[in-house]
mmCIF file of C-alpha atoms and ligand atoms in Angstrom:
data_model
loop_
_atom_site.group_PDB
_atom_site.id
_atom_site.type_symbol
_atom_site.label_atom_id
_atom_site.label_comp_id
_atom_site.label_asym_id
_atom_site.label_seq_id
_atom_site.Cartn_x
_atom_site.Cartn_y
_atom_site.Cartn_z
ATOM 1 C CA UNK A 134 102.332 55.026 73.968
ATOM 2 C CA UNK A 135 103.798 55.130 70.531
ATOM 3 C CA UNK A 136 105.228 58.694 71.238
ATOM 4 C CA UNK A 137 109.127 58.798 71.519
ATOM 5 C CA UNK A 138 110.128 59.879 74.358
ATOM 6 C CA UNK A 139 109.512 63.993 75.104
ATOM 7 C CA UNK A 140 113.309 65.833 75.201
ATOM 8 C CA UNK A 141 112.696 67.946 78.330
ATOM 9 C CA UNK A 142 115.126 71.030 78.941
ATOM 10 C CA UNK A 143 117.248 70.524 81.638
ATOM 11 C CA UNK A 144 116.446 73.216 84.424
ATOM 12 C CA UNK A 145 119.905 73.959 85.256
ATOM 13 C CA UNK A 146 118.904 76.014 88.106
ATOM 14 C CA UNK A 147 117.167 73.799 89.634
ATOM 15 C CA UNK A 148 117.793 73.107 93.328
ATOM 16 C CA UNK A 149 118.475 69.761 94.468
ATOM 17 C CA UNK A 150 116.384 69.506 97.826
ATOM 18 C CA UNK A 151 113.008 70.467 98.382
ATOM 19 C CA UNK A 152 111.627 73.213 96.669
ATOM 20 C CA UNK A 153 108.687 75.017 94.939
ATOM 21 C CA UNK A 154 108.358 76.687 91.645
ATOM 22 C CA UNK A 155 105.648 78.960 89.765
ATOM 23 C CA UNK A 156 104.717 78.739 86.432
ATOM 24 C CA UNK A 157 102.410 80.371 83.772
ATOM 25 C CA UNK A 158 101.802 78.222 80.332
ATOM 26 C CA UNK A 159 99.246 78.020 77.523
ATOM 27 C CA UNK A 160 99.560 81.517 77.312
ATOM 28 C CA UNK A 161 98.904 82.709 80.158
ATOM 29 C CA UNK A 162 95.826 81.709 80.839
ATOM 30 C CA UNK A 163 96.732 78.740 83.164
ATOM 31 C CA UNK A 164 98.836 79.236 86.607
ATOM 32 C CA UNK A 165 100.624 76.457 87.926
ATOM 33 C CA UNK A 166 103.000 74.989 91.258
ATOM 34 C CA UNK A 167 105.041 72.131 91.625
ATOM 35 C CA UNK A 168 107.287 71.086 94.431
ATOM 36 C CA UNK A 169 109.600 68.482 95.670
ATOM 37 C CA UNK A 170 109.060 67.715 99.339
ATOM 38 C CA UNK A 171 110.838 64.501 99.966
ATOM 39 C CA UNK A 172 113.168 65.746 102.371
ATOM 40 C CA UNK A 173 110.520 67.596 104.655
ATOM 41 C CA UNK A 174 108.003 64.684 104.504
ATOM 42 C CA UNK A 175 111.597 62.860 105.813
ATOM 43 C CA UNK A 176 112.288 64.946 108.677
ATOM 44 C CA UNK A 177 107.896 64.697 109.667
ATOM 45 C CA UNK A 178 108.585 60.837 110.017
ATOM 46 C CA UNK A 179 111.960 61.441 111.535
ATOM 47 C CA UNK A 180 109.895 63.428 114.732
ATOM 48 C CA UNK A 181 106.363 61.732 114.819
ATOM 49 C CA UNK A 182 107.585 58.010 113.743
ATOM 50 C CA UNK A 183 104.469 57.214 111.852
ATOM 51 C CA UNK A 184 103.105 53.930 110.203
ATOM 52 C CA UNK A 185 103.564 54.297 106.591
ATOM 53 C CA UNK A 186 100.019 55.041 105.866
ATOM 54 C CA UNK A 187 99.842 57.970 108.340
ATOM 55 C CA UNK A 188 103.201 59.026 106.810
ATOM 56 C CA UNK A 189 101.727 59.296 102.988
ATOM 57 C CA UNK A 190 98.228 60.994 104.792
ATOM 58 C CA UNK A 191 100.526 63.620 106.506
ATOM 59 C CA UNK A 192 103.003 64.455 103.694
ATOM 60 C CA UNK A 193 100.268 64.479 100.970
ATOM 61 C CA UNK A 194 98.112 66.904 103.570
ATOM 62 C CA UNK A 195 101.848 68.909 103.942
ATOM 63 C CA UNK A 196 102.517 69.084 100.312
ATOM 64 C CA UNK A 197 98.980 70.106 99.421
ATOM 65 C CA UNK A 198 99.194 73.257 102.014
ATOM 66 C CA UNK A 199 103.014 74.070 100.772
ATOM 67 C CA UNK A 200 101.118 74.351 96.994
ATOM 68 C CA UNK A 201 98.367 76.663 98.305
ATOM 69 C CA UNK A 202 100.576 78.629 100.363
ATOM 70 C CA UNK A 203 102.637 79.446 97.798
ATOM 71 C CA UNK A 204 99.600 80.427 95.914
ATOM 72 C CA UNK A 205 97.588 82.288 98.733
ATOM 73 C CA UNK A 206 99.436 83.778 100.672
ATOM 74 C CA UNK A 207 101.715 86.741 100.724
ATOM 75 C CA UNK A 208 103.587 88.073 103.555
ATOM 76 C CA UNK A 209 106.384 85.977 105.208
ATOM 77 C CA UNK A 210 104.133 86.115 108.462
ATOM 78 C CA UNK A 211 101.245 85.019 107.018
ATOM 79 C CA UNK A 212 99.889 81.348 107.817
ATOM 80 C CA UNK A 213 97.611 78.857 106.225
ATOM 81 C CA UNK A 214 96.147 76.193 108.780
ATOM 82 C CA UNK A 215 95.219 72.439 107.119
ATOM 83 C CA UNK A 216 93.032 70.929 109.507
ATOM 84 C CA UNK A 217 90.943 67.864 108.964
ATOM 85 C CA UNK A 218 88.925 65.415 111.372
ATOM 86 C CA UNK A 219 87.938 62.671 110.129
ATOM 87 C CA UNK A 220 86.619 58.856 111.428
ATOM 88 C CA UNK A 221 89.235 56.587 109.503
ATOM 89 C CA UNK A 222 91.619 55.405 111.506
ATOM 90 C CA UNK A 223 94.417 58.342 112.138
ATOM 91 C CA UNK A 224 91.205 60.555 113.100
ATOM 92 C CA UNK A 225 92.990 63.688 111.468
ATOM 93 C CA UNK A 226 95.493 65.773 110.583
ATOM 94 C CA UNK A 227 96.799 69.766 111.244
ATOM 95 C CA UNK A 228 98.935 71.126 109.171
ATOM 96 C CA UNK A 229 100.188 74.899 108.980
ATOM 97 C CA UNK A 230 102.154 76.463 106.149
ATOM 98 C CA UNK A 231 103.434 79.992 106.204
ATOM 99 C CA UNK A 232 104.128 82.724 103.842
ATOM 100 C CA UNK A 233 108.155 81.866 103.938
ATOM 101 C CA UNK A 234 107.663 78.535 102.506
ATOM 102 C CA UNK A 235 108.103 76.235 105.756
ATOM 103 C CA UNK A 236 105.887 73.954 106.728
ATOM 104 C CA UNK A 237 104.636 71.760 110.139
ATOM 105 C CA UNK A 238 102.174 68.995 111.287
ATOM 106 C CA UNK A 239 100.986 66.006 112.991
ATOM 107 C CA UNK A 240 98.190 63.140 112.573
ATOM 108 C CA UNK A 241 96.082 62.623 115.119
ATOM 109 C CA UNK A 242 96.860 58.558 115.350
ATOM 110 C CA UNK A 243 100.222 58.869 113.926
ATOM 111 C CA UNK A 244 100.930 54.862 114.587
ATOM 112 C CA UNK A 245 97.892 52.608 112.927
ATOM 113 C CA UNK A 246 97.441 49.528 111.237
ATOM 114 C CA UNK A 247 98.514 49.704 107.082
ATOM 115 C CA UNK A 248 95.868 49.388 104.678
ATOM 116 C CA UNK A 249 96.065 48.402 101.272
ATOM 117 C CA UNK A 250 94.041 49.227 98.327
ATOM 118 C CA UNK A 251 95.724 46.328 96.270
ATOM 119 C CA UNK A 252 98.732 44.678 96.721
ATOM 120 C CA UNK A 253 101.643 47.777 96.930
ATOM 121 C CA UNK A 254 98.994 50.319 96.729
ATOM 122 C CA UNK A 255 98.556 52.349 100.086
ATOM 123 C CA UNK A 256 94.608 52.657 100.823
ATOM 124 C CA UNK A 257 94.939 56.697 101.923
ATOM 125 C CA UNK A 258 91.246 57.354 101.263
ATOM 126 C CA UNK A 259 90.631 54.364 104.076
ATOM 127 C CA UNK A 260 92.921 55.632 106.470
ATOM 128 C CA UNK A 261 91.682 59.077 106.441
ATOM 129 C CA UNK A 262 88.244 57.824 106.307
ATOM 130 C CA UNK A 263 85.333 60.506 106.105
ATOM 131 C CA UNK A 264 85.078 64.055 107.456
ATOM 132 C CA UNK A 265 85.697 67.405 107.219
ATOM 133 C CA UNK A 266 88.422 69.694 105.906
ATOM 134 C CA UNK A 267 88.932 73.487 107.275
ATOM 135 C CA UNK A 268 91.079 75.698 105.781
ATOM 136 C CA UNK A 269 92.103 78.852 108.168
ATOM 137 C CA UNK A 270 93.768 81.538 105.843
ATOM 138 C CA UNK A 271 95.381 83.899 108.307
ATOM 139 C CA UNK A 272 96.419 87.405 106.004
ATOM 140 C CA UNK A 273 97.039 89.565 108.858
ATOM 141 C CA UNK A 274 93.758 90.855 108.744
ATOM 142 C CA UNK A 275 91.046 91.529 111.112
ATOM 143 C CA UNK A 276 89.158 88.091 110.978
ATOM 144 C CA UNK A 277 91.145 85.410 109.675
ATOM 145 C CA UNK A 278 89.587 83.494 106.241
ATOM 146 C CA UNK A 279 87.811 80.414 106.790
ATOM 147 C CA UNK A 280 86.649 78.176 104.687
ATOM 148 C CA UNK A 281 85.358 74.388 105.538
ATOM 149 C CA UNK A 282 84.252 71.559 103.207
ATOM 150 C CA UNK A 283 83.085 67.841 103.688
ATOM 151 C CA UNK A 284 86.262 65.007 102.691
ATOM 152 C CA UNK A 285 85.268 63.932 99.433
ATOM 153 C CA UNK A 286 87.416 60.893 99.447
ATOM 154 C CA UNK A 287 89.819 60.878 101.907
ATOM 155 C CA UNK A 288 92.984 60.725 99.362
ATOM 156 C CA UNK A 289 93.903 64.658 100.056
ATOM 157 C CA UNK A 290 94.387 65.789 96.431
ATOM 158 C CA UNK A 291 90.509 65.073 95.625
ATOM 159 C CA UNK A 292 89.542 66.528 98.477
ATOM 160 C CA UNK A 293 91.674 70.238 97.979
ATOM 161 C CA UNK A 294 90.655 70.002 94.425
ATOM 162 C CA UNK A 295 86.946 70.040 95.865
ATOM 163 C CA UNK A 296 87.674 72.651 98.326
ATOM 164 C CA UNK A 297 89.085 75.354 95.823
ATOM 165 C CA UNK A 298 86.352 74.485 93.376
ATOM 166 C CA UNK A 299 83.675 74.640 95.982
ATOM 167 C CA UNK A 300 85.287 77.585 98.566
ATOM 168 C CA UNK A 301 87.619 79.431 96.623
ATOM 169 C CA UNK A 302 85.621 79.214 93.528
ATOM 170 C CA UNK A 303 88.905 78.335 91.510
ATOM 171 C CA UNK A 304 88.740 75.934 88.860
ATOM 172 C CA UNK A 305 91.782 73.350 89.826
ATOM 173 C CA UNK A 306 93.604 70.212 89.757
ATOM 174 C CA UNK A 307 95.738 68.817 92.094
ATOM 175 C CA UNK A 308 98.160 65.873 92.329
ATOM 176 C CA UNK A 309 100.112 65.084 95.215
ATOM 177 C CA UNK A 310 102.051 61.845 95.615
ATOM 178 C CA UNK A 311 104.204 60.222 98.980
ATOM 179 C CA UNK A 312 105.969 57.132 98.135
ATOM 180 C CA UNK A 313 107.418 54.962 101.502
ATOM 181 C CA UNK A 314 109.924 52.515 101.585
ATOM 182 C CA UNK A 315 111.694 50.368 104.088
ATOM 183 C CA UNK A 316 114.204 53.405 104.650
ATOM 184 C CA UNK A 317 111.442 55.680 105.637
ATOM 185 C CA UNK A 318 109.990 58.480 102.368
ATOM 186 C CA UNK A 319 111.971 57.803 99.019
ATOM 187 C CA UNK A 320 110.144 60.679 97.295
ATOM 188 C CA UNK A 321 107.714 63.038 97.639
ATOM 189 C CA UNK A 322 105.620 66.438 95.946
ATOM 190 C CA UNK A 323 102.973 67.451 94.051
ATOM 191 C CA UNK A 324 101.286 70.104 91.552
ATOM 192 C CA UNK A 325 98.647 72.074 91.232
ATOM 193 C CA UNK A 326 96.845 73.997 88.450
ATOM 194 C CA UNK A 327 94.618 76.790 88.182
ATOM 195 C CA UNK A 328 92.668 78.166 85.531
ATOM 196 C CA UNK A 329 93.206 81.760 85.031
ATOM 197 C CA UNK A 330 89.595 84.425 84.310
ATOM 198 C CA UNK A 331 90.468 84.506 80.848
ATOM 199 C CA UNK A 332 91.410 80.755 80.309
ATOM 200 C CA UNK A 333 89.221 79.441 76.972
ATOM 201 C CA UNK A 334 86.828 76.402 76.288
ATOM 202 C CA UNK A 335 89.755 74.742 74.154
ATOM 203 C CA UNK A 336 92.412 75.533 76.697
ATOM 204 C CA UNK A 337 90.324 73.649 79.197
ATOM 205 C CA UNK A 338 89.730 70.675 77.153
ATOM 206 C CA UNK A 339 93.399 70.749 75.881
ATOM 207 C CA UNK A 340 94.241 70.340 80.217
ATOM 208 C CA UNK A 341 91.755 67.791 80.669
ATOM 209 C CA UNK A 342 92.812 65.769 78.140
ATOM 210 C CA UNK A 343 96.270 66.061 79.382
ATOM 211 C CA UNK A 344 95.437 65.557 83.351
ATOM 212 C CA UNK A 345 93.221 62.835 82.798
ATOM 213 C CA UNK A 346 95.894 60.387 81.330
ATOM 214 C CA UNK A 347 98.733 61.894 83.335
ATOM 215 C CA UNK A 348 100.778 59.236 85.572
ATOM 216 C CA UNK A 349 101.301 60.090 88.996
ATOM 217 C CA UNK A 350 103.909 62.434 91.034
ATOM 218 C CA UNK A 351 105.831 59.554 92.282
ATOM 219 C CA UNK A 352 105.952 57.917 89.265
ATOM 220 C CA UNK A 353 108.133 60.321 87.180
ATOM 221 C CA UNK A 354 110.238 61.210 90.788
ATOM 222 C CA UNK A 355 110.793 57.378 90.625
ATOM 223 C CA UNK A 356 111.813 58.058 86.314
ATOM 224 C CA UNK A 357 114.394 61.150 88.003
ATOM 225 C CA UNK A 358 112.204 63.938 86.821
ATOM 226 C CA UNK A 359 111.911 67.254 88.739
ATOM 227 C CA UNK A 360 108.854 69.556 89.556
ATOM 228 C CA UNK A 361 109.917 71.800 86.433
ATOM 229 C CA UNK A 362 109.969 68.848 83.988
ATOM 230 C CA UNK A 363 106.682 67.556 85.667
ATOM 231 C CA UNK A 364 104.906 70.437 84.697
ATOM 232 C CA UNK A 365 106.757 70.593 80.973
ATOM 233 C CA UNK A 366 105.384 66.739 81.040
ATOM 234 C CA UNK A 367 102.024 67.848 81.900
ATOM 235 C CA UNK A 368 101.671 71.267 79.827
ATOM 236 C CA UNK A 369 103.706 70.243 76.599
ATOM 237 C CA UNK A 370 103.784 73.562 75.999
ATOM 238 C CA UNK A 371 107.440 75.286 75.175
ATOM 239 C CA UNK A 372 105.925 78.726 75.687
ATOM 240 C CA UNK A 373 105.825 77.577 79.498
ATOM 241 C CA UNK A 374 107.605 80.310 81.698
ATOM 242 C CA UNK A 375 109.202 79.424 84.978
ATOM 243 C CA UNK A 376 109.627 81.609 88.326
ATOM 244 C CA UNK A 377 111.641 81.863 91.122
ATOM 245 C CA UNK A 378 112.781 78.431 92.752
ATOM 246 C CA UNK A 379 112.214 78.480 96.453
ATOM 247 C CA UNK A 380 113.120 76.167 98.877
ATOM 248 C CA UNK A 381 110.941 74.752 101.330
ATOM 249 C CA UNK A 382 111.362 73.165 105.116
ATOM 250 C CA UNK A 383 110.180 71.624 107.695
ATOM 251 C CA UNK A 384 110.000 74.410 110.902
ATOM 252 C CA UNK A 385 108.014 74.694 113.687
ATOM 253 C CA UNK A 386 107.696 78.213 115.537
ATOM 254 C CA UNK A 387 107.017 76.750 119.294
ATOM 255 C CA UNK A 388 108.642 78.776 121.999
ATOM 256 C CA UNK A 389 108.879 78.999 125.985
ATOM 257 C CA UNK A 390 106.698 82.311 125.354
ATOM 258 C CA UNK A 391 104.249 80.768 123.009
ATOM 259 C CA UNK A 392 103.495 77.565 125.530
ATOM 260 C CA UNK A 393 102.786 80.456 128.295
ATOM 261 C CA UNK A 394 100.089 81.253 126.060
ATOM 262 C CA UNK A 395 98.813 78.131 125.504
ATOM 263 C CA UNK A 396 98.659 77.737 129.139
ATOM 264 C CA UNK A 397 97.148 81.052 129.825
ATOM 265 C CA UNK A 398 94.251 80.322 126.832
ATOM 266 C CA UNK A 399 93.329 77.394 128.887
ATOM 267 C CA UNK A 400 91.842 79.547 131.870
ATOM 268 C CA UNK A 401 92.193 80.063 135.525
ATOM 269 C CA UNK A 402 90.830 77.108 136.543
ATOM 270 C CA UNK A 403 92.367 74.167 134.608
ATOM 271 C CA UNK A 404 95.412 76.542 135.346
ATOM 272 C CA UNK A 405 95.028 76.444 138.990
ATOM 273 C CA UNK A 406 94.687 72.654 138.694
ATOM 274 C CA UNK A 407 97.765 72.529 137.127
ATOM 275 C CA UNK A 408 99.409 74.606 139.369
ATOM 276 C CA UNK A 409 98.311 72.263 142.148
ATOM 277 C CA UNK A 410 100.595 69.615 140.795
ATOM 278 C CA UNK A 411 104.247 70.276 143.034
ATOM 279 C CA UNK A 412 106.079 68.601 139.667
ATOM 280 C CA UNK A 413 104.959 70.822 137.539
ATOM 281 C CA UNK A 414 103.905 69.823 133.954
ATOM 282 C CA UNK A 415 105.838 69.276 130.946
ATOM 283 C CA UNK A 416 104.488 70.389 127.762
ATOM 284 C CA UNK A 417 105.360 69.040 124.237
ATOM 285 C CA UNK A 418 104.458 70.440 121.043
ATOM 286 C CA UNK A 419 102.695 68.189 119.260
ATOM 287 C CA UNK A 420 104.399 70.022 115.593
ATOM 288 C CA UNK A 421 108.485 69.023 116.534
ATOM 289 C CA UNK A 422 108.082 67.067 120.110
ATOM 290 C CA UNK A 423 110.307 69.965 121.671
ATOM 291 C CA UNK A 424 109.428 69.685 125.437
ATOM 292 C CA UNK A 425 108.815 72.584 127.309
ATOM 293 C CA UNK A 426 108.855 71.955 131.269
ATOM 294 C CA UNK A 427 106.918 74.771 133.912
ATOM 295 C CA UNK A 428 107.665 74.218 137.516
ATOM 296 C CA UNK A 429 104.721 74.144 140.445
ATOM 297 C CA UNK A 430 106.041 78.033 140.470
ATOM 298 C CA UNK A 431 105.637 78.875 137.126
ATOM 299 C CA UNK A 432 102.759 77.690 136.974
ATOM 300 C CA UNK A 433 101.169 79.445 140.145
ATOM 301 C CA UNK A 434 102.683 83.025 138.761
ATOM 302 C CA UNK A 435 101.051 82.410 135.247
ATOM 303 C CA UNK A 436 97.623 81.492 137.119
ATOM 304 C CA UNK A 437 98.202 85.402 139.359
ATOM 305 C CA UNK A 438 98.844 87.125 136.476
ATOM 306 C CA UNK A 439 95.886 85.459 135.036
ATOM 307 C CA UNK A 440 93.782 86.557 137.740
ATOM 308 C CA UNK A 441 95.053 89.906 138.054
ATOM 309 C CA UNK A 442 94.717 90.894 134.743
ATOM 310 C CA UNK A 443 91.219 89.661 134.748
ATOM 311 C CA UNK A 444 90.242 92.542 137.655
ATOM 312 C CA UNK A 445 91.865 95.028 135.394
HETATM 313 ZN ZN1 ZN B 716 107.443 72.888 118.043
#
């Protein structure tokens, strides 16, 4: 490159954990979202203790949902649910984002062996392996929005790039990048871009031009560039106009009350098999590893109430 280096503006307001922004550039006619989620990808490793490849799978899958959250959905209580199943070796992933920018997950088999592509180069695609990806938009609607598309590679990005273009019917890009080091995820986030109705034929050539050279996420977190000077990097386009920053976390939403429904949804009789056990069980949710313990007794008054309401 023979360019000097771009002078970036310096985002002042920018936060420094994780956090997603909005953006609107070549006037108007493209959206964009770009986020930093180091930190949550941290605290993901920090609870499931995954092999590094697992790790990237899981906070690429995580980063990818926080992006379409942030572009789907609207109320604080609504949820989008990330779930793919797939043959590689970590079998899968779920991943639910919500309307108040948090995030949760876990991979399937979170502890496997690494695979490379090349030397340095984490083989994702391989890990993953092939399968589907289903995408549960829940609105607060009657019938929640489904949508459900083969993997196309495996790598995450690709395959939620596919999925809009193929479900949604929204012309996209996405890049998401996890980098792992000895000390556990050294940086994390991603982008995405959407073309807008109105976008035009040069506007679209102008992007592709731009995306197809354009390094990765990790490499310009690793240069000390943020999400806003990511996407200035991308558009190179002054006009570009920023929203809100909004931080995002790691939370799960498991409760005493929501495990009694869990155990309810799983019917009288695996109940009353359960109940038959005088130590009770102990439940863990498989988003945080909070354990939630039900005694013999619990158990046994669940499994009446389960009956009873049944004769209702
Ligand atoms: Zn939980």
């Amino acid at each position: 490159m023979n360019d000097p280096a771009p002078v970036l503006p310096s985002h002042p307001d920018v936060p420094a954990g994780d956090y997603i922004v909005s953006a609107l550039a070549l006037n108007g006619q493209v959206r964009a979202f770009a986020c930093r989620t180091t930190r949550l990808c941290q605290e993901a490793q920090d609870i499931h203790q995954m092999s590094p490849v697992a790790a990237v799978a899981l906070g690429r899958l995580m980063t990818g949902t926080l992006l379409m959250a942030e572009q789907g959905l609207k109320n604080d209580s609504d949820t989008i649910s990330m779930i793919i199943r797939s043959n590689g070796p970590i079998q899968g992933m779920t991943v639910v984002g919500t309307g108040h920018q948090t995030v949760r997950g876990y991979c399937y088999q979170p502890v496997v062996e690494t695979l490379h592509k090349r030397p340095g180069k984490l083989d994702i695609g391989q890990a993953v392996g092939e399968g589907t990806l289903t995408v549960i938009k829940d609105l607060g609607l009657k019938e929640p929005y489904m949508g459900k598309v083969e993997l196309v590679s495996g790598e995450i990005a690709e395959d939620l790039t596919y999925y809009l273009a193929s479900s949604e019917q929204t012309p996209s890009a996405v890049g998401l990048g996890v980098l792992v080091d000895a000390n556990g995820i050294s940086h994390a986030g991603g982008f995405m871009v959407q073309m807008l109705p109105d976008a035009t034929e040069e506007t679209i050539q102008y992007l592709e031009t731009r995306l197809g050279g354009f390094p990765e996420v990790t490499y310009w977190m690793q240069e000390g560039f943020n999400p806003d000077q990511i996407l200035d990097l991308l558009f190179g386009d002054p006009e570009i106009q920023y929203f809100s920053h909004k931080p995002l976390s790691y939370a799960c939403t498991c409760s005493h009350e929501r495990m009694e429904q869990n155990l309810i949804a799983l019917g009288a009789r695996e109940l009353a098999d359960l109940a038959q056990d005088p130590a009770g069980v102990n439940l863990e949710c498989h988003f945080c590893a909070s354990h939630y313990p039900f005694s013999q007794e619990e158990l046994q008054n669940l499994l009446a109430e389960l009956v009873k309401n049944r004769h209702l």
